[in-house]
mmCIF file with all atom_site columns, C-alpha atoms in Angstrom:
data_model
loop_
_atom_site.group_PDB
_atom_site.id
_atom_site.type_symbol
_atom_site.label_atom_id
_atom_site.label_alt_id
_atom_site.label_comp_id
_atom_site.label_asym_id
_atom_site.label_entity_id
_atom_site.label_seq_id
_atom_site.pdbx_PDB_ins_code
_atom_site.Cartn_x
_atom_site.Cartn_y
_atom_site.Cartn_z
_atom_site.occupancy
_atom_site.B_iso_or_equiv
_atom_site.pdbx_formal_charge
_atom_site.auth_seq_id
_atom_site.auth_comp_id
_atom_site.auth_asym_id
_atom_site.auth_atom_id
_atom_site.pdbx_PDB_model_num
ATOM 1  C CA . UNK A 1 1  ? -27.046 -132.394 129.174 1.00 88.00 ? 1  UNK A CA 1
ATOM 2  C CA . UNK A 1 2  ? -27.562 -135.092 127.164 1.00 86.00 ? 2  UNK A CA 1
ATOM 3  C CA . UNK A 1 3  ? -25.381 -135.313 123.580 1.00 88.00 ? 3  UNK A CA 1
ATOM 4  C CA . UNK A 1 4  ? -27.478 -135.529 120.120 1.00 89.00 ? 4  UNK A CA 1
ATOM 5  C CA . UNK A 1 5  ? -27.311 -138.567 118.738 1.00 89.00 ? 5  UNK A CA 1
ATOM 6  C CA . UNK A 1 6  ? -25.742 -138.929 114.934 1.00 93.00 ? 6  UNK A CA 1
ATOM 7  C CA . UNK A 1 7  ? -26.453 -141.521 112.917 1.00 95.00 ? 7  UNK A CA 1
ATOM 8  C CA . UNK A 1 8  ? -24.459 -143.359 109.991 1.00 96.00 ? 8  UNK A CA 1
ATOM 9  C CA . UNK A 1 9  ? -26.419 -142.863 107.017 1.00 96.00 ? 9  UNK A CA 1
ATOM 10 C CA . UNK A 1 10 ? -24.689 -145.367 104.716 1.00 96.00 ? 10 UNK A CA 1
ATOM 11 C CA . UNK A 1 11 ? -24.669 -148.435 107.711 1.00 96.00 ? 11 UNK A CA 1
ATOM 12 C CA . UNK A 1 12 ? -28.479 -146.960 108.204 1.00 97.00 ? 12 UNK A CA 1
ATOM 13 C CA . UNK A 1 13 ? -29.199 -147.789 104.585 1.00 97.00 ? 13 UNK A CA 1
ATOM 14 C CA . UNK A 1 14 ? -27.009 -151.436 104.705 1.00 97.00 ? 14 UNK A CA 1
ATOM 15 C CA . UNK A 1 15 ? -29.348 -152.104 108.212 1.00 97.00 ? 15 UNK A CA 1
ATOM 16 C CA . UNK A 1 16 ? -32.803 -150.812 106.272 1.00 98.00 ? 16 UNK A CA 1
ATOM 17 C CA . UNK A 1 17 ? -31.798 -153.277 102.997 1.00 98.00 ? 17 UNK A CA 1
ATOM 18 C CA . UNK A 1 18 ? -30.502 -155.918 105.378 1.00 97.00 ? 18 UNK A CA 1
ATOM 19 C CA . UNK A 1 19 ? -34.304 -156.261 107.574 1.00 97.00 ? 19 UNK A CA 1
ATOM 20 C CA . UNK A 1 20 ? -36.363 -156.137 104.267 1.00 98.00 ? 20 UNK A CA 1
ATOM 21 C CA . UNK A 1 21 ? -34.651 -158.938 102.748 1.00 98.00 ? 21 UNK A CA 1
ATOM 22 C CA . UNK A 1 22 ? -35.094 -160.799 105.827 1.00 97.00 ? 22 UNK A CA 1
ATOM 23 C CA . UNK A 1 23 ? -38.796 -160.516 105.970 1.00 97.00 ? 23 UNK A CA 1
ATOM 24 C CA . UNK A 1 24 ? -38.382 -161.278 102.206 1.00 98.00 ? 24 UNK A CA 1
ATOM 25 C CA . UNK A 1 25 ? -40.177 -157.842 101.358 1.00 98.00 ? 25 UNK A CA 1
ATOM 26 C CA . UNK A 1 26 ? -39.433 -156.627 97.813  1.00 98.00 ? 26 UNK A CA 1
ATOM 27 C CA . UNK A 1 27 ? -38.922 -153.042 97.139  1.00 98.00 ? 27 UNK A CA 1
ATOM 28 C CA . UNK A 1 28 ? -41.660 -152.904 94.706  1.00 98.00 ? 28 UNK A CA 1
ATOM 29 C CA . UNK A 1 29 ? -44.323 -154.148 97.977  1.00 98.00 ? 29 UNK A CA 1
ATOM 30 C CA . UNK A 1 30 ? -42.511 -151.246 100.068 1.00 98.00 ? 30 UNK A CA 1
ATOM 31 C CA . UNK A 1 31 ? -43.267 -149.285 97.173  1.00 98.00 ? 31 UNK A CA 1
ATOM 32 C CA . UNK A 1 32 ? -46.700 -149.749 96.980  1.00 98.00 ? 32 UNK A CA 1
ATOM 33 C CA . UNK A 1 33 ? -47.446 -150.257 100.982 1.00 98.00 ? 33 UNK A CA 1
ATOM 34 C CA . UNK A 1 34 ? -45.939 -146.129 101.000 1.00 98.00 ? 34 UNK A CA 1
ATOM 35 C CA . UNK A 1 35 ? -47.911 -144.868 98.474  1.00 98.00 ? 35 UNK A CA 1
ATOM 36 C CA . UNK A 1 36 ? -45.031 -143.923 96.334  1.00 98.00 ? 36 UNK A CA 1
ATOM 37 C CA . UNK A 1 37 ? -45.126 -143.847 92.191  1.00 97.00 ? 37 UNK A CA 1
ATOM 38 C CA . UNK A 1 38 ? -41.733 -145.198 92.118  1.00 97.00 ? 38 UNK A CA 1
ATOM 39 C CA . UNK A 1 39 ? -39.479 -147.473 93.974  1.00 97.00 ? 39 UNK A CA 1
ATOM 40 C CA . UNK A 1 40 ? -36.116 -144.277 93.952  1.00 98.00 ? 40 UNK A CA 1
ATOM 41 C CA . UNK A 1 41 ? -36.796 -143.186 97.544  1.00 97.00 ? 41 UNK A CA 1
ATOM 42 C CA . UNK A 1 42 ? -36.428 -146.370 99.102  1.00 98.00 ? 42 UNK A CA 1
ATOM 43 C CA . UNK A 1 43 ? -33.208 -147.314 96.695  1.00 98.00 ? 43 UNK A CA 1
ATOM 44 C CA . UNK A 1 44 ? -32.039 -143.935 98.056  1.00 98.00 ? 44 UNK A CA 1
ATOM 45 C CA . UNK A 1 45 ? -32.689 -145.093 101.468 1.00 98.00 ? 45 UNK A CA 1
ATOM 46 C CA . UNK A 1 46 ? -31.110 -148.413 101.194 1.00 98.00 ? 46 UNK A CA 1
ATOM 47 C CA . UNK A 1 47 ? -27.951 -147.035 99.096  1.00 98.00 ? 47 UNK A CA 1
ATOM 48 C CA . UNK A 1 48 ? -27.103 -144.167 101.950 1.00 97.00 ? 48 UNK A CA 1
ATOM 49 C CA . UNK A 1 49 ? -27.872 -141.507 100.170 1.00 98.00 ? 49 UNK A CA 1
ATOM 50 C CA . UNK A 1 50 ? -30.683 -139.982 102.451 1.00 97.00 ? 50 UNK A CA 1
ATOM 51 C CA . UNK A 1 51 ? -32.752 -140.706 105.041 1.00 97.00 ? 51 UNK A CA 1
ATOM 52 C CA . UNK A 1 52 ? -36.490 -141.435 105.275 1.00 98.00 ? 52 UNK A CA 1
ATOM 53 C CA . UNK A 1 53 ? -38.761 -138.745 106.812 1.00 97.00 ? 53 UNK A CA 1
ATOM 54 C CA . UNK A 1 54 ? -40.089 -139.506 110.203 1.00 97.00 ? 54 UNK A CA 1
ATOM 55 C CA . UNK A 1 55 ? -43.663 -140.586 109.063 1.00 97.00 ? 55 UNK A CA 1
ATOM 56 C CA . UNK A 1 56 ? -42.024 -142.658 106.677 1.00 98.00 ? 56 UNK A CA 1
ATOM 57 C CA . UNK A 1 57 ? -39.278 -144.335 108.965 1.00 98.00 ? 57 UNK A CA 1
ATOM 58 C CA . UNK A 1 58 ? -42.359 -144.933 111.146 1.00 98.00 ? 58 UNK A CA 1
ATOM 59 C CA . UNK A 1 59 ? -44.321 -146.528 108.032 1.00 98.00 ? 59 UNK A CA 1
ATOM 60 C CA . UNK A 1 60 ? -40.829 -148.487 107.440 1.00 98.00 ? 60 UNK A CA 1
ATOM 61 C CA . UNK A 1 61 ? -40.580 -149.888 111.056 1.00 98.00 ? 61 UNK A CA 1
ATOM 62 C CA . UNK A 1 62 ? -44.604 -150.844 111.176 1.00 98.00 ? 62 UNK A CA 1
ATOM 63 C CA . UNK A 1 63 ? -43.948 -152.816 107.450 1.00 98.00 ? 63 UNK A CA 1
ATOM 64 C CA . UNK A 1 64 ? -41.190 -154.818 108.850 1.00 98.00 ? 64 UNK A CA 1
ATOM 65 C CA . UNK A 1 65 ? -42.435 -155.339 112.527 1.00 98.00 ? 65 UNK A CA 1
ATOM 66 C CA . UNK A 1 66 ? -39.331 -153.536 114.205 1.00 97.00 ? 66 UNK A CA 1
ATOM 67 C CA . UNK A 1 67 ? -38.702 -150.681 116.283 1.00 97.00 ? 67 UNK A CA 1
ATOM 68 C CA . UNK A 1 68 ? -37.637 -147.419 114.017 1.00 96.00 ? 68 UNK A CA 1
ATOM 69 C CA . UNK A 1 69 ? -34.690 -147.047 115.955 1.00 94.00 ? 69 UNK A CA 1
ATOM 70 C CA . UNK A 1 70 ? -33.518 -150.170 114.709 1.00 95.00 ? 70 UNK A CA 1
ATOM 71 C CA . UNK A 1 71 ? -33.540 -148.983 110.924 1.00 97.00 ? 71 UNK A CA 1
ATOM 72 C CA . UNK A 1 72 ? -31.015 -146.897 111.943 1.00 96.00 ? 72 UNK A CA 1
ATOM 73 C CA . UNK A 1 73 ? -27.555 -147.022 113.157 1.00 94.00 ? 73 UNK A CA 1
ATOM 74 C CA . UNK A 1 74 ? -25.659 -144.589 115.429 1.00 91.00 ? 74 UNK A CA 1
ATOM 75 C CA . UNK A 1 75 ? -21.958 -143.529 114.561 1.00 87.00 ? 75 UNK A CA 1
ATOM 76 C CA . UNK A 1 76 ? -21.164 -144.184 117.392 1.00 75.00 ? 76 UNK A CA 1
ATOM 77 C CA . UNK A 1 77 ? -23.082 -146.470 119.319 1.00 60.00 ? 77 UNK A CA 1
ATOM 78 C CA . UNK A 1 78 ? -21.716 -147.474 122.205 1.00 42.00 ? 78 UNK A CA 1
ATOM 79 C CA . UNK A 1 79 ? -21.389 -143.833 123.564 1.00 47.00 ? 79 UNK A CA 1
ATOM 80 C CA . UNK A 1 80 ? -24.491 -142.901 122.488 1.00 46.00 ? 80 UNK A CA 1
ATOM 81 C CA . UNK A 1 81 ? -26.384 -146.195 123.880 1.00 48.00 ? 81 UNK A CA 1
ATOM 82 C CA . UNK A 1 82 ? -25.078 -144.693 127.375 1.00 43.00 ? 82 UNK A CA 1
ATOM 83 C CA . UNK A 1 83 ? -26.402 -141.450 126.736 1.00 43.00 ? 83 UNK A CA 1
ATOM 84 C CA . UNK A 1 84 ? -29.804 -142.237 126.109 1.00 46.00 ? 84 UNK A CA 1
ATOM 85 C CA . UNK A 1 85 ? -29.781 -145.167 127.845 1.00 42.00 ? 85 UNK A CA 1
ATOM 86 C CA . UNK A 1 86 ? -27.948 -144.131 130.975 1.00 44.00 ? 86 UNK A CA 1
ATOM 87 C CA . UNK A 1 87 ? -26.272 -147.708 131.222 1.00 40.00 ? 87 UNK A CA 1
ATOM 88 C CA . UNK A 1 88 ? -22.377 -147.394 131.927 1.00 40.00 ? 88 UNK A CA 1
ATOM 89 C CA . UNK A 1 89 ? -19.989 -147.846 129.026 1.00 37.00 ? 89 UNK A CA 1
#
């Protein structure tokens, strides 16, 4: 059976910062593209300190034109890559 993947929640956050400052997105425009009265959750997301819920990872992912798998980052990736992936290590 295949393992569960785990992710790293603080490198997540680094990866989720990292991608909007590359499309030169501010985190007042994520802000307001989610809906949200504040800009906390997605300073929470970028600082590690939680993750986004899956409708808004997908949100997330659609704003910056990437997959939502890579706003996140596996603890250990190379193992898990293999798993889901079924490529050899």
């Amino acid at each position: 059976m295949m393992e569960r993947p785990h992710f790293d929640i603080v490198a997540s956050g680094a990866r989720m910062r990292a991608i909007r400052q590359e499309r030169k997105i501010s985190v007042k425009q994520v802000m307001e593209y989610m809906g949200f009265e504040s800009t906390q959750a997605v300073y929470k997301w970028e600082a590690g300190k939680c993750f986004p819920q899956a409708d808004n990872l997908i949100a997330l992912a659609i704003l910056y034109r990437v997959s939502p798998m890579e706003l996140l980052i596996e603890e250990d990736l190379v193992s898990s890559s293999s798993h889901i992936w079924g490529n050899a290590a």
